[in-house]
Backbone as CSV, one residue per row, in Angstrom:
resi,resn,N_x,N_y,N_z,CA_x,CA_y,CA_z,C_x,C_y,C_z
1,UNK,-6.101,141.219,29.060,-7.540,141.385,29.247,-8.320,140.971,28.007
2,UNK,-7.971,141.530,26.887,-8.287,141.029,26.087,-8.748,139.396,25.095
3,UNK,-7.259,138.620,25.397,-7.130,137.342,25.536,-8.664,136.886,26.571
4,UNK,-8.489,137.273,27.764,-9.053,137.060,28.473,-10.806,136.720,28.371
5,UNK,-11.012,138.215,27.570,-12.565,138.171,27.706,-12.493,137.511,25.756
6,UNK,-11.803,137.053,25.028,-11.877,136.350,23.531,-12.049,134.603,24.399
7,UNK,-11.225,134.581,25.633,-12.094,132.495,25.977,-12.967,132.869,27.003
8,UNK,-13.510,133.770,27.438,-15.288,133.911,27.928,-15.879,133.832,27.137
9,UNK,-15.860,134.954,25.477,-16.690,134.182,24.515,-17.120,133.339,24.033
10,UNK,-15.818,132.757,24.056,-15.476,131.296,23.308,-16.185,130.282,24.220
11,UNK,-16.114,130.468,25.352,-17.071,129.397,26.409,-18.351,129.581,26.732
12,UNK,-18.234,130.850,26.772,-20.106,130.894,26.341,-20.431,130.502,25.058
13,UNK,-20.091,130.683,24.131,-20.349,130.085,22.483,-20.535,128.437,22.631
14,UNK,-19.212,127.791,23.283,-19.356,126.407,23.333,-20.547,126.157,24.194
15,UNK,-20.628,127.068,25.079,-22.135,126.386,25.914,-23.340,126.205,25.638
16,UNK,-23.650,127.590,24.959,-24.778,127.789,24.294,-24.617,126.814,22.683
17,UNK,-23.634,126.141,22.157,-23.843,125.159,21.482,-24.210,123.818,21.883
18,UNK,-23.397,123.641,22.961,-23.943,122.255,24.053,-25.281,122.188,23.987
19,UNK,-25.702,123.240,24.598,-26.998,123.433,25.015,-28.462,122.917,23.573
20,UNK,-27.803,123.614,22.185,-28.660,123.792,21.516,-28.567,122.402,20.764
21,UNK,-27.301,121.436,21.310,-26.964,120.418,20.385,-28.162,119.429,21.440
22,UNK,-27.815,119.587,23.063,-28.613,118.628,23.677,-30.425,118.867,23.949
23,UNK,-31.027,120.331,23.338,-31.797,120.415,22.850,-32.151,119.747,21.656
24,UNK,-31.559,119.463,20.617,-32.099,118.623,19.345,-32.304,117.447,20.228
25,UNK,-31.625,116.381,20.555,-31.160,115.328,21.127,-32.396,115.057,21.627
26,UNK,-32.325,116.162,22.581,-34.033,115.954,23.322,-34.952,115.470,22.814
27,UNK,-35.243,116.313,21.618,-36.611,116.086,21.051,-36.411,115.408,20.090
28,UNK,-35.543,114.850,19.463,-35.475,113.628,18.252,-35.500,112.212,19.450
29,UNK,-35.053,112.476,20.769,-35.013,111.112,21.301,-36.548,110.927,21.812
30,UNK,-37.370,112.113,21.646,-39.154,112.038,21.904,-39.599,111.420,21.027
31,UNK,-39.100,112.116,19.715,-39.621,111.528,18.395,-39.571,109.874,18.318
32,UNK,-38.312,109.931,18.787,-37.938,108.074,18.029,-38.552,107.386,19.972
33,UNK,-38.573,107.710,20.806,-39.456,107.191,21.830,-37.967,106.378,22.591
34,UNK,-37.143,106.941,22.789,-35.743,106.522,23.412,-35.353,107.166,24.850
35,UNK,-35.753,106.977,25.624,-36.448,106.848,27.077,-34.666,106.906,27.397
36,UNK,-33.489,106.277,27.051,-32.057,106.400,27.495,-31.329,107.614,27.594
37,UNK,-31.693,108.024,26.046,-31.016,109.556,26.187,-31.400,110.531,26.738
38,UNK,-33.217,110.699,26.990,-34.009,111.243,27.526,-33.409,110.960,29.100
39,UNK,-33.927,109.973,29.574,-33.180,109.863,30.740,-31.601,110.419,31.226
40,UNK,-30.957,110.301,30.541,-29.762,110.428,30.591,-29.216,111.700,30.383
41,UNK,-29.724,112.614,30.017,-30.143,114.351,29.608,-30.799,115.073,30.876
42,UNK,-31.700,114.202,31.443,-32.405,114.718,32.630,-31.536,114.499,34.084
43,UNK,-31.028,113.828,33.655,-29.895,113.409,35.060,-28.213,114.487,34.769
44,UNK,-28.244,114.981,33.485,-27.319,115.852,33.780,-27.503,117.098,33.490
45,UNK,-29.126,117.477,33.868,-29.396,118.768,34.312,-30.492,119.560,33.065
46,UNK,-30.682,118.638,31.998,-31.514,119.254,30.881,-33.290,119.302,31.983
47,UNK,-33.766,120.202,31.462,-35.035,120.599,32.284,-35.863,119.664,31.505
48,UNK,-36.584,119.259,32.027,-38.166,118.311,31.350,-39.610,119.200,31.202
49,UNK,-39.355,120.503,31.681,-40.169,121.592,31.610,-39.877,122.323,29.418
50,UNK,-38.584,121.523,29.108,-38.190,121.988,27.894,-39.589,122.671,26.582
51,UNK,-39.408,123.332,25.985,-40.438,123.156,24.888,-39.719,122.742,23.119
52,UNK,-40.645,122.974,22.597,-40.112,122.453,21.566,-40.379,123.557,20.683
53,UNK,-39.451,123.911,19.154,-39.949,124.885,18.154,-41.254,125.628,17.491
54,UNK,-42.161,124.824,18.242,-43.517,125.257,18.586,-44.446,125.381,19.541
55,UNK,-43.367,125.311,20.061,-43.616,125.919,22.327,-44.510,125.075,22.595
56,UNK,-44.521,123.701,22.305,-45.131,122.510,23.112,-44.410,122.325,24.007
57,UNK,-45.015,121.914,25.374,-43.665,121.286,26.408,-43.594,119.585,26.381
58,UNK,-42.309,119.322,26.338,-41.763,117.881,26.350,-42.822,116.646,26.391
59,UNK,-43.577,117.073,27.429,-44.395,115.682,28.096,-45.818,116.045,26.641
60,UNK,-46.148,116.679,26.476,-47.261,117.236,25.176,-46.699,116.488,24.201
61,UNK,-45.513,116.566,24.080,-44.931,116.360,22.604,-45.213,114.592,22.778
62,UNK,-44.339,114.243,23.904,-44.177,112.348,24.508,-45.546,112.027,24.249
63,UNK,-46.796,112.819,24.635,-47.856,112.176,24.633,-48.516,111.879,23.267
64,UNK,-48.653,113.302,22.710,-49.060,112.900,21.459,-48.734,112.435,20.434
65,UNK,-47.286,112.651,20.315,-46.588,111.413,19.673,-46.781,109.689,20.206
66,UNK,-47.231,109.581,21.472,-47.521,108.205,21.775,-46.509,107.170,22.010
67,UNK,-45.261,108.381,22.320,-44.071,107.821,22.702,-44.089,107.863,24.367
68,UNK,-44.367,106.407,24.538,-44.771,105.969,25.800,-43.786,106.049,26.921
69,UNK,-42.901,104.766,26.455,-41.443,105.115,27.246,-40.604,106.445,27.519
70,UNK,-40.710,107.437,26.714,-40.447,108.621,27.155,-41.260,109.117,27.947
71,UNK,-42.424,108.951,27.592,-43.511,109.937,28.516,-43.515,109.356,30.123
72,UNK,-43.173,108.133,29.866,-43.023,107.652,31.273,-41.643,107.716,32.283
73,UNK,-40.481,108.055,32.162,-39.280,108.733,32.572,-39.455,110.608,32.826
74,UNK,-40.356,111.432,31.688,-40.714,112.649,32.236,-41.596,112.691,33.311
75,UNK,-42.182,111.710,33.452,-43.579,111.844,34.638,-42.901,111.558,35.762
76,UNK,-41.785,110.563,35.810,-41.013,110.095,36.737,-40.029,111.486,37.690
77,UNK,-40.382,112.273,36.987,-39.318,113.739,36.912,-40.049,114.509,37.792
78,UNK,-39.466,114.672,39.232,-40.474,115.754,40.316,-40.539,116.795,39.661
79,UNK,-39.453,117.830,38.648,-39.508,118.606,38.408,-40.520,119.279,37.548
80,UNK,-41.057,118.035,36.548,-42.159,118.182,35.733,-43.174,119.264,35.876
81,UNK,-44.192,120.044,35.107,-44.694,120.327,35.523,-46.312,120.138,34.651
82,UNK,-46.609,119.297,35.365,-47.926,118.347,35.011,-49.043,118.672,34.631
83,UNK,-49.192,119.944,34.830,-50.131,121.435,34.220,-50.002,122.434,32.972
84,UNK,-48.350,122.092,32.514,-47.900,122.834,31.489,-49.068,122.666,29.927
85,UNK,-49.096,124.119,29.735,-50.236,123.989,28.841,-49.526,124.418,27.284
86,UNK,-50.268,124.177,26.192,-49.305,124.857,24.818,-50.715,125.904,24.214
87,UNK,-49.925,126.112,22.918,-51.186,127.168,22.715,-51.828,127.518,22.621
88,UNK,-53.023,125.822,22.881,-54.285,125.405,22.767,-54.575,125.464,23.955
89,UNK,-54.321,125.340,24.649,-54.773,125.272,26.155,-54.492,123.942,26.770
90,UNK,-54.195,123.307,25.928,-54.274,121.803,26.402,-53.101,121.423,27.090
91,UNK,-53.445,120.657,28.270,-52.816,120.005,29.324,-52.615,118.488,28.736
92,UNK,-51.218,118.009,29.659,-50.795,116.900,29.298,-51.737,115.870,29.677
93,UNK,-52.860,115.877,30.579,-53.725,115.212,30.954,-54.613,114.383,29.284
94,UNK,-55.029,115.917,28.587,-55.633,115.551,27.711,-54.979,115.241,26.597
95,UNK,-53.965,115.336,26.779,-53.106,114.535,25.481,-53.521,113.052,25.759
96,UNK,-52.872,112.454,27.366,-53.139,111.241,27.433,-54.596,110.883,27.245
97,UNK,-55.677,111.333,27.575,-56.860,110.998,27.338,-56.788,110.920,25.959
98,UNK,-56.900,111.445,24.891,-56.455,111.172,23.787,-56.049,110.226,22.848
99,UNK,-54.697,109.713,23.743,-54.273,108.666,23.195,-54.371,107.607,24.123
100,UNK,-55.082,107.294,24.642,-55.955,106.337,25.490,-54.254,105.895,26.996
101,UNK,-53.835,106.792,27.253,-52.332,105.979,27.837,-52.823,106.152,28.866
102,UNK,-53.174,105.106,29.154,-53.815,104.958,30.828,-52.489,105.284,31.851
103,UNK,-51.901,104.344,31.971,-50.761,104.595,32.567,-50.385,106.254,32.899
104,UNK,-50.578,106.908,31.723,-49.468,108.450,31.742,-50.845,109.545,32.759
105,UNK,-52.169,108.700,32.126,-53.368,109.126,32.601,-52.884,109.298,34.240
106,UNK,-53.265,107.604,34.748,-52.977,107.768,36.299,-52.032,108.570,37.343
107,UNK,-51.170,108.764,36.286,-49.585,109.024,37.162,-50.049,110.857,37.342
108,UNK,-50.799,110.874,36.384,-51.197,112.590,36.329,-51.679,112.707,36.873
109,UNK,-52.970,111.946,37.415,-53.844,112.130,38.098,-53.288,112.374,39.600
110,UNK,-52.514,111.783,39.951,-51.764,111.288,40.906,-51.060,112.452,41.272
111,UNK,-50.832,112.492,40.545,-50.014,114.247,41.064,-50.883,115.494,40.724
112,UNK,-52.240,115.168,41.052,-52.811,116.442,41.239,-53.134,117.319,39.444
113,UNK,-53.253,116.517,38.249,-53.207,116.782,37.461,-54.275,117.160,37.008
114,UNK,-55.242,118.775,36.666,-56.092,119.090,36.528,-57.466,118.221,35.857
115,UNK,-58.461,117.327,36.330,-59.333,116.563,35.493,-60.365,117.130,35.354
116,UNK,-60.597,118.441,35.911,-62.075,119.518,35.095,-61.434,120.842,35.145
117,UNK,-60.856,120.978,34.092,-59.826,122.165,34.043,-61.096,123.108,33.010
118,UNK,-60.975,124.070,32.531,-62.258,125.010,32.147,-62.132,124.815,31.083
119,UNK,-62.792,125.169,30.024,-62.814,124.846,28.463,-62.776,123.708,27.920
120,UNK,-62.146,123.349,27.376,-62.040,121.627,27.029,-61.522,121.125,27.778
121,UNK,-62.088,119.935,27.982,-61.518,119.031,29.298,-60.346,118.101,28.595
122,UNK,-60.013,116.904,29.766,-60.030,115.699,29.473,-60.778,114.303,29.129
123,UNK,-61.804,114.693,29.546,-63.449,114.092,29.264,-63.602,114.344,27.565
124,UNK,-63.620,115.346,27.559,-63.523,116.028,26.071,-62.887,114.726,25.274
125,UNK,-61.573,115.121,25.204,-60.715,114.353,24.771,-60.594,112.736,24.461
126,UNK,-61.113,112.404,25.528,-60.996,110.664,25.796,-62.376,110.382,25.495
127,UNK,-63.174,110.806,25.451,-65.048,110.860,24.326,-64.979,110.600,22.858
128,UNK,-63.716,111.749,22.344,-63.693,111.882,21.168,-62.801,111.146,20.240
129,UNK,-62.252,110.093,21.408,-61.054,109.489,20.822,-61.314,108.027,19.989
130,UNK,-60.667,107.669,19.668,-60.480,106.499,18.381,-59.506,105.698,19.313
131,UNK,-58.804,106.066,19.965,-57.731,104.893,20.908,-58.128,103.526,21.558
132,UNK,-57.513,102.772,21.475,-57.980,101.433,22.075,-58.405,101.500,23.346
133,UNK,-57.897,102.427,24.339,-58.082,102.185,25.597,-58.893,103.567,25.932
134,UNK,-59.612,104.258,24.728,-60.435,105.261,25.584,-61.966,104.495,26.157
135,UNK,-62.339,103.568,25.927,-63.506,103.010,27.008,-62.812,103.365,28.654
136,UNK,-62.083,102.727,28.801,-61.358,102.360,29.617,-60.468,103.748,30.432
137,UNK,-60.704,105.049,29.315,-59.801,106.334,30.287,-61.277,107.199,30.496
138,UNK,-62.293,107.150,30.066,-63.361,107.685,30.317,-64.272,107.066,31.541
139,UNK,-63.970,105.699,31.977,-64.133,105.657,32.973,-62.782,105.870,34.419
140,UNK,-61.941,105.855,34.194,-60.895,106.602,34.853,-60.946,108.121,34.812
141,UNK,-61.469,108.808,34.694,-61.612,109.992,34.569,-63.158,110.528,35.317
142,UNK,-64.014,109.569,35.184,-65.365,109.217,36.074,-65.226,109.473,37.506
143,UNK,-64.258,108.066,37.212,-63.554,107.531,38.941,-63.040,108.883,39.501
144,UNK,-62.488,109.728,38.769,-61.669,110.696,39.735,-62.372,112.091,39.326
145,UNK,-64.042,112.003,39.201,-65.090,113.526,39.602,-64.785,113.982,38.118
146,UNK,-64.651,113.347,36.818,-64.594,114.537,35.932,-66.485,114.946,35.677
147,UNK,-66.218,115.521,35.190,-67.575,116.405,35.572,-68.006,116.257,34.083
148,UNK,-69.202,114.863,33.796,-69.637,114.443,32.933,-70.313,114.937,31.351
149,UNK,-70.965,116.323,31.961,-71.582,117.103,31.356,-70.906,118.607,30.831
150,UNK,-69.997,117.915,30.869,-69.033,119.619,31.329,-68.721,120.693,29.542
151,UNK,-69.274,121.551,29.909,-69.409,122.297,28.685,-68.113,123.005,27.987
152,UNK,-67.847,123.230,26.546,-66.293,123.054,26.287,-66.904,124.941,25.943
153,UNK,-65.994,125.698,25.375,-66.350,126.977,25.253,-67.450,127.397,24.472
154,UNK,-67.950,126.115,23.447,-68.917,126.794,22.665,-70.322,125.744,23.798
155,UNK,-70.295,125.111,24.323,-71.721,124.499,24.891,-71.529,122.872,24.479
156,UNK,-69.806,122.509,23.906,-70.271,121.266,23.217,-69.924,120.119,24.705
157,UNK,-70.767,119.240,24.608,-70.449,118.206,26.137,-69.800,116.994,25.440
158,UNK,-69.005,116.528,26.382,-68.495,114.788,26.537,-69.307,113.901,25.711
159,UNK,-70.840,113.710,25.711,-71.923,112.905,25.268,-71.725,113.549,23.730
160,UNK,-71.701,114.619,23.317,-71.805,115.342,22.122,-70.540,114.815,21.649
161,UNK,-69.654,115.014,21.821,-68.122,114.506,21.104,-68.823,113.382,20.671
162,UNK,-68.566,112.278,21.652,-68.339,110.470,21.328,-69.709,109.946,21.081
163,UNK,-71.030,110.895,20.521,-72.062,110.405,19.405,-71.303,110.699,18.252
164,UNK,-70.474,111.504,17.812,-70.284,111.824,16.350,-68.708,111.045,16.047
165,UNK,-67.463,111.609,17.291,-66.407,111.468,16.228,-65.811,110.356,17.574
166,UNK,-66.401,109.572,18.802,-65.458,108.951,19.537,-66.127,107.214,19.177
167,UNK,-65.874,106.176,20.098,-66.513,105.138,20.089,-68.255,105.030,20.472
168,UNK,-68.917,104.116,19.620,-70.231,104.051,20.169,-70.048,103.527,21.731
169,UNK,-69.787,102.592,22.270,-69.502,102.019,23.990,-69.221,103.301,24.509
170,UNK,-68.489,104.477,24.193,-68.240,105.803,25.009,-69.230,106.219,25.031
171,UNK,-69.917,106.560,23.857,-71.658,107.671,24.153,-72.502,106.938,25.158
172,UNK,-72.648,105.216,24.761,-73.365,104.343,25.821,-72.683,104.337,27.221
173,UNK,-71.721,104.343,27.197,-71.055,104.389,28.909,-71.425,105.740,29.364
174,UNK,-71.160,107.023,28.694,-71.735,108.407,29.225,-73.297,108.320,29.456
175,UNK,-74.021,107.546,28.351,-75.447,108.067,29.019,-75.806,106.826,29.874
176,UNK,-74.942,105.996,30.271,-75.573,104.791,31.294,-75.006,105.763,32.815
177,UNK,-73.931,106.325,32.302,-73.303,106.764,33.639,-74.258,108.636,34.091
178,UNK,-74.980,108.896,33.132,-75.981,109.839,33.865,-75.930,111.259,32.975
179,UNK,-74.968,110.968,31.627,-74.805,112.245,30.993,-76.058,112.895,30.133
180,UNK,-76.567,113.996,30.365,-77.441,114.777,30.246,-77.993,114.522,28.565
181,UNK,-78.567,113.495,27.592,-78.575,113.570,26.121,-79.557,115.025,25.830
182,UNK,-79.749,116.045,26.940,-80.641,116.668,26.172,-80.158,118.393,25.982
183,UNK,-79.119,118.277,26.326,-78.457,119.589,26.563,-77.900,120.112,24.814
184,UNK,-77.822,121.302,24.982,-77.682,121.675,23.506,-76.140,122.506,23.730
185,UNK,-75.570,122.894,22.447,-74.191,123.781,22.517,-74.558,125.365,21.724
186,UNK,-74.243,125.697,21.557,-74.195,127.063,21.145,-74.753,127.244,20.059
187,UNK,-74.662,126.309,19.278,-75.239,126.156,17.670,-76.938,125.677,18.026
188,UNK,-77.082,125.063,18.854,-78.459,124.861,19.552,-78.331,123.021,19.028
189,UNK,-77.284,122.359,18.610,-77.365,120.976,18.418,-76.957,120.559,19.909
190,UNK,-77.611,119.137,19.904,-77.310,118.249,20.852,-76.859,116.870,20.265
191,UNK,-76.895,116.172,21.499,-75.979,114.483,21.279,-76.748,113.179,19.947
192,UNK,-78.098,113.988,19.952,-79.123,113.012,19.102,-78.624,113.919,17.468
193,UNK,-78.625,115.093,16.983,-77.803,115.674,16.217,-76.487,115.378,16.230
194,UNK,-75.548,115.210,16.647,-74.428,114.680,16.507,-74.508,113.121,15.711
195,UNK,-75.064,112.520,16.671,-75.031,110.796,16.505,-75.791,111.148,14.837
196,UNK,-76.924,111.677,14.625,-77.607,111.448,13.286,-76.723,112.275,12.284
197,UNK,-75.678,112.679,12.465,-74.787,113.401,11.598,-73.751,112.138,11.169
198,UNK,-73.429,111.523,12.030,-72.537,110.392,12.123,-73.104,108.919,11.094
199,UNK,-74.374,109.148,11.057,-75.328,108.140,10.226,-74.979,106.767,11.793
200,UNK,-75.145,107.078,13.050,-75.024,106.154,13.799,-76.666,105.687,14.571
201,UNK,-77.128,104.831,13.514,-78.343,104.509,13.959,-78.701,103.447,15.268
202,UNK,-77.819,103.250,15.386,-78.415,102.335,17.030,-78.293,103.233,17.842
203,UNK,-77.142,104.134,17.962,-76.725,105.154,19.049,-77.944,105.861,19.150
204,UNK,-78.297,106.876,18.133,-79.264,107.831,17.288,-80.786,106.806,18.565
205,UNK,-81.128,105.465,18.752,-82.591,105.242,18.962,-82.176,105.110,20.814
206,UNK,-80.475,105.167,21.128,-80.242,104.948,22.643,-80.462,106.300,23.049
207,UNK,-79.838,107.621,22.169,-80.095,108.505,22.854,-81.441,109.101,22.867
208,UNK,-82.160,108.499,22.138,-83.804,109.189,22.168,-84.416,108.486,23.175
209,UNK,-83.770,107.479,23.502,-84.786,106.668,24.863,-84.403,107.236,25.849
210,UNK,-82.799,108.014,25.999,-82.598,108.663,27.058,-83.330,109.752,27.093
211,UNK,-83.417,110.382,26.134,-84.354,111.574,26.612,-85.499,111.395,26.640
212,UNK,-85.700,110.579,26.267,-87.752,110.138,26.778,-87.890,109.943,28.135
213,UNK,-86.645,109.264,28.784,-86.556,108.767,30.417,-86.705,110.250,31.045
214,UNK,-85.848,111.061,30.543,-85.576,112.376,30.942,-86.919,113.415,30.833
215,UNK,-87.832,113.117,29.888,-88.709,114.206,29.699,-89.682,113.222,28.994
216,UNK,-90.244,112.694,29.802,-91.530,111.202,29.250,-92.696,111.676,28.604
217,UNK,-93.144,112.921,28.994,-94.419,113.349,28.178,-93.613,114.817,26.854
218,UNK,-92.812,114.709,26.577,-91.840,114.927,25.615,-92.195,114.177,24.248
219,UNK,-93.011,114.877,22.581,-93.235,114.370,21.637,-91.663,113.407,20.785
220,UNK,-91.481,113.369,20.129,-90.702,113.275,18.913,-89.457,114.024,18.669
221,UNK,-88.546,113.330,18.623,-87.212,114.239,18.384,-86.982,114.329,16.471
């Protein structure tokens, strides 16, 4: 009996080493963006729901690392779960908005992937971004009802991000596409405060014409 229950230990020990060895594996093959081993881990039973030493889940980690080819084999994964949030609140949606990955964008979308989720959006995200292809995920995100004006927990909107820290073409695509320049956040600033914080003077004279359209017998901002 004894013998007995000393190689149950011993095989649970080896398992739970398996386990913790094909856990590293995991996430160094996120890191280096190696879509084989990843793949090849998921086909013999490693979960893609995994997190990482700072309870990000897998597809969070693929995204914001901008490791594409991985992120695109987890999405491929029914098991996924396309809503998984980390300790920010943030959804894999807005990672990809973020890093402009259209691709990881659609496939989310596609499966029902929250695009006006409460607090900070994905709108949020893809406003405030620097990525090559956020022109281009802010109107994909349009296309599928994100809700333009949409207030993050303190009052700050989509238009407010991308006057200060996203592309000028984003603030101009939000206020051509109908976003509110006159709404304020909690601090009582709005999108014309943002942009003049930014020292962005062409933006700074687009959004004052929007709000003149908006409120015509309206003095001086």
């Amino acid at each position: 009996m004894r013998r007995r229950a000393l190689l149950l230990a011993a095989t649970a020990l080896a398992g739970a080493q398996a386990r913790a060895g094909a856990w590293e594996d995991f996430f160094q093959a996120i890191e280096l963006d190696d879509e084989r081993t990843v793949a090849s881990l998921l086909r013999r039973g490693f979960d893609p729901n995994a997190r990482d030493a700072r309870r990000q889940p897998a597809i969070t980690v693929a995204l914001f690392k901008d490791s594409r080819k991985v992120a695109a084999v987890l999405l491929a994964s029914r098991k996924l779960d396309v809503e998984a949030r980390n300790a920010k609140d943030e959804s894999p949606l807005m990672m990809a908005a973020m890093r402009g990955n259209l691709q990881a964008a659609r496939t989310l979308i596609a499966r029902d992937a929250d695009v006006n989720k409460t607090g900070w959006t994905p709108l949020h995200y893809a406003a405030s971004s620097s990525a090559e292809g956020a022109l281009a995920m802010v109107r994909l995100l349009l296309e599928h009802a994100a809700y333009i004006d949409a207030g993050s927990p303190n009052g700050t909107t989509p238009l407010m991000m991308a006057a200060q820290y996203g592309q000028i073409d984003v603030a101009r695509l939000l206020l051509a596409e109908g976003a509110d320049p006159t709404l304020r956040n909690q601090q009582g600033l709005g999108a014309l405060d943002f942009a003049r914080k930014a020292e962005r003077e062409g933006l700074v004279q687009d959004i004052v014409r929007a709000m003149q359209r908006q409120r015509p017998n309206k003095g001086q901002w």
